[in-house]
Coordinates of C-alpha atoms in Angstrom, one line a residue:
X1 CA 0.0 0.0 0.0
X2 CA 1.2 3.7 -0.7
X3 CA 0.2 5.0 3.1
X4 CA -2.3 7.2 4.0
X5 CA -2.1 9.9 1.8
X6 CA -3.7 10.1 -2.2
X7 CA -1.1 9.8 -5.1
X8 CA -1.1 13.1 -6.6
X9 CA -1.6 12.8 -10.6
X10 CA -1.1 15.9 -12.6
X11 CA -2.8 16.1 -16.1
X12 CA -6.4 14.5 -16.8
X13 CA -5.5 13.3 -20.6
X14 CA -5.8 10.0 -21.3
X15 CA -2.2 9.4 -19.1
X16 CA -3.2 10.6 -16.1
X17 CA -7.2 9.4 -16.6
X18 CA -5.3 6.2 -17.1
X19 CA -3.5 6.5 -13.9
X20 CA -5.8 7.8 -12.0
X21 CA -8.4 4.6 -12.9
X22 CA -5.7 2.1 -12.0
X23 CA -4.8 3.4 -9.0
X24 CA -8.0 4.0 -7.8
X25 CA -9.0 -0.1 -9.2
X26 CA -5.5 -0.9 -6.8
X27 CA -8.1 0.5 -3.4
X28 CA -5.3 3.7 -3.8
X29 CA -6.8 6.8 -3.4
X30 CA -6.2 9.9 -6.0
X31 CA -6.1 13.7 -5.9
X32 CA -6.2 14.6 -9.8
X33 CA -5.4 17.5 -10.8
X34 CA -6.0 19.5 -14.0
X35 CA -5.5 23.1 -15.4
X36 CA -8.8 22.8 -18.0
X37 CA -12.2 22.9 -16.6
X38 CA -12.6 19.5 -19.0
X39 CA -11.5 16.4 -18.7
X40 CA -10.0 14.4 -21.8
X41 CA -6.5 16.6 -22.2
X42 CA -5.4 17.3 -26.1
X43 CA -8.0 14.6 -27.9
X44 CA -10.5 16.3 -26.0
X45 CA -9.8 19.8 -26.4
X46 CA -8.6 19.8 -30.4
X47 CA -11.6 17.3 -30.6
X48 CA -9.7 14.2 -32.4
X49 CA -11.7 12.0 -34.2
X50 CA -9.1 8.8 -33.4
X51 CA -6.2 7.8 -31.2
X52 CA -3.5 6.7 -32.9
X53 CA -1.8 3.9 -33.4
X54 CA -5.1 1.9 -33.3
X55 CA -7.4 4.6 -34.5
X56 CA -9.5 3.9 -31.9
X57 CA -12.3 6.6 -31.4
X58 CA -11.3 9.2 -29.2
X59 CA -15.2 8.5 -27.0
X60 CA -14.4 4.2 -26.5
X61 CA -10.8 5.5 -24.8
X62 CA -11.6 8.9 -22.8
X63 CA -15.5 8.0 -22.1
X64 CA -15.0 5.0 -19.8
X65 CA -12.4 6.7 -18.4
X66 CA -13.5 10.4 -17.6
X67 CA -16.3 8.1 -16.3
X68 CA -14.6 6.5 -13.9
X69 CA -12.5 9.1 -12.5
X70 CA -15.9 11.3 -12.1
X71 CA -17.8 8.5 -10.1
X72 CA -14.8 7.0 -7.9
X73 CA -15.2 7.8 -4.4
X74 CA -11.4 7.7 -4.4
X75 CA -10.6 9.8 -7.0
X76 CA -10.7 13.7 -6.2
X77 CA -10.9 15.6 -9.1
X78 CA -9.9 19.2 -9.0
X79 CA -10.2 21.0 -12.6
X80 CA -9.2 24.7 -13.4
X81 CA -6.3 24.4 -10.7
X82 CA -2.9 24.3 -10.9
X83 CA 0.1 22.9 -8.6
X84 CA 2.3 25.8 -7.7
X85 CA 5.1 24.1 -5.6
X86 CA 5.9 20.8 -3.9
X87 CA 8.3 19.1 -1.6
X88 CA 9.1 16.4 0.6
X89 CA 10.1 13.4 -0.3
X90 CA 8.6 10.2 -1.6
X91 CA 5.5 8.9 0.9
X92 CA 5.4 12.6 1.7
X93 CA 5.0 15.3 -0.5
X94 CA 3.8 18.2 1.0
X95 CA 2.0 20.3 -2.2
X96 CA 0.4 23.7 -3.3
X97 CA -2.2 23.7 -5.9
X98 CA -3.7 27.0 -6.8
X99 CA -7.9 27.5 -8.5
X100 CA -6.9 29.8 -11.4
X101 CA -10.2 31.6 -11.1
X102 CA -10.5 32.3 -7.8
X103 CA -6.3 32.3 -6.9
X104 CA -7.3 30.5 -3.9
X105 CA -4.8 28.0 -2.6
X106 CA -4.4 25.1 -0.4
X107 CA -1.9 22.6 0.7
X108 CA -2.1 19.2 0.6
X109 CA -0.2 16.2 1.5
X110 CA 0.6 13.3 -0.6
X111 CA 2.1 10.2 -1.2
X112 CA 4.1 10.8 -4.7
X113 CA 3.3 12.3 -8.0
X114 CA 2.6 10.9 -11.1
X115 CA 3.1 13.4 -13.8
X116 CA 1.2 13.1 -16.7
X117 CA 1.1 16.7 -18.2
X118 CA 0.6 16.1 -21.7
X119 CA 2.0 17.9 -24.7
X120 CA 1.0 20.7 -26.9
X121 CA -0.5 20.4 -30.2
X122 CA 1.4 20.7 -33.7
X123 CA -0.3 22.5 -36.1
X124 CA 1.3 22.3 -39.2
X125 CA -0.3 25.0 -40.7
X126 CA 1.9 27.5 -38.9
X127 CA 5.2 25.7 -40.1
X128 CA 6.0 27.0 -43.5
X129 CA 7.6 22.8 -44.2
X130 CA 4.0 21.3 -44.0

């Protein structure tokens, strides 16, 4: 077992949805946290059709999964926040996260940090090679 306090995951795309659902099937329980007030990370927010390399639709992956996350009683989701700082060390992380509407912030106390932060989007229409 991790101990008593929730593995922190940061980033709700399908890493950290991932993460977050097979931690929380292990009896661990989850803080997640994610800057977007949506769940689903890139596919979600540049609305892919398909996940590569199976092309499986974007829905069948991130559906079940946002799903499962939202209805976990031990997953706590926290969406539109951010984590300002953190320290400690493993099995105790002591950790800032920030609501970027409100700039309210709170402490928290975890067990260790899975990071799952995603990546940016290439358009290729701004790179005069494509």
């Amino acid at each position: 077992m991790i101990g008593l306090n929730p593995v922190l995951v940061v980033g709700a795309g399908p890493a950290g949805l991932s993460a977050a659902c097979d931690l929380s099937q292990a009896g661990v329980r989850v803080l997640l946290v994610e800057r977007r007030e949506e769940l689903g990370g890139a596919p979600a927010r540049w609305k892919y059709h398909t996940l590569a390399p199976d092309f499986v639709p974007v829905s069948r992956v991130l559906g079940p999964l946002i799903e499962q996350v939202t209805k976990s009683e031990l997953v706590e989701v926290k969406k539109g926040c951010v984590v300002e700082s953190f320290r400690g060390s493993v099995g105790d992380f002591e950790v800032r996260i920030t609501e970027l509407k409100t700039r309210r912030s709170e402490t928290r106390r975890v067990s260790c940090v899975v990071v799952a932060t995603g990546f940016e989007h290439f358009d290729a229409r701004v790179d005069p090679r494509y």
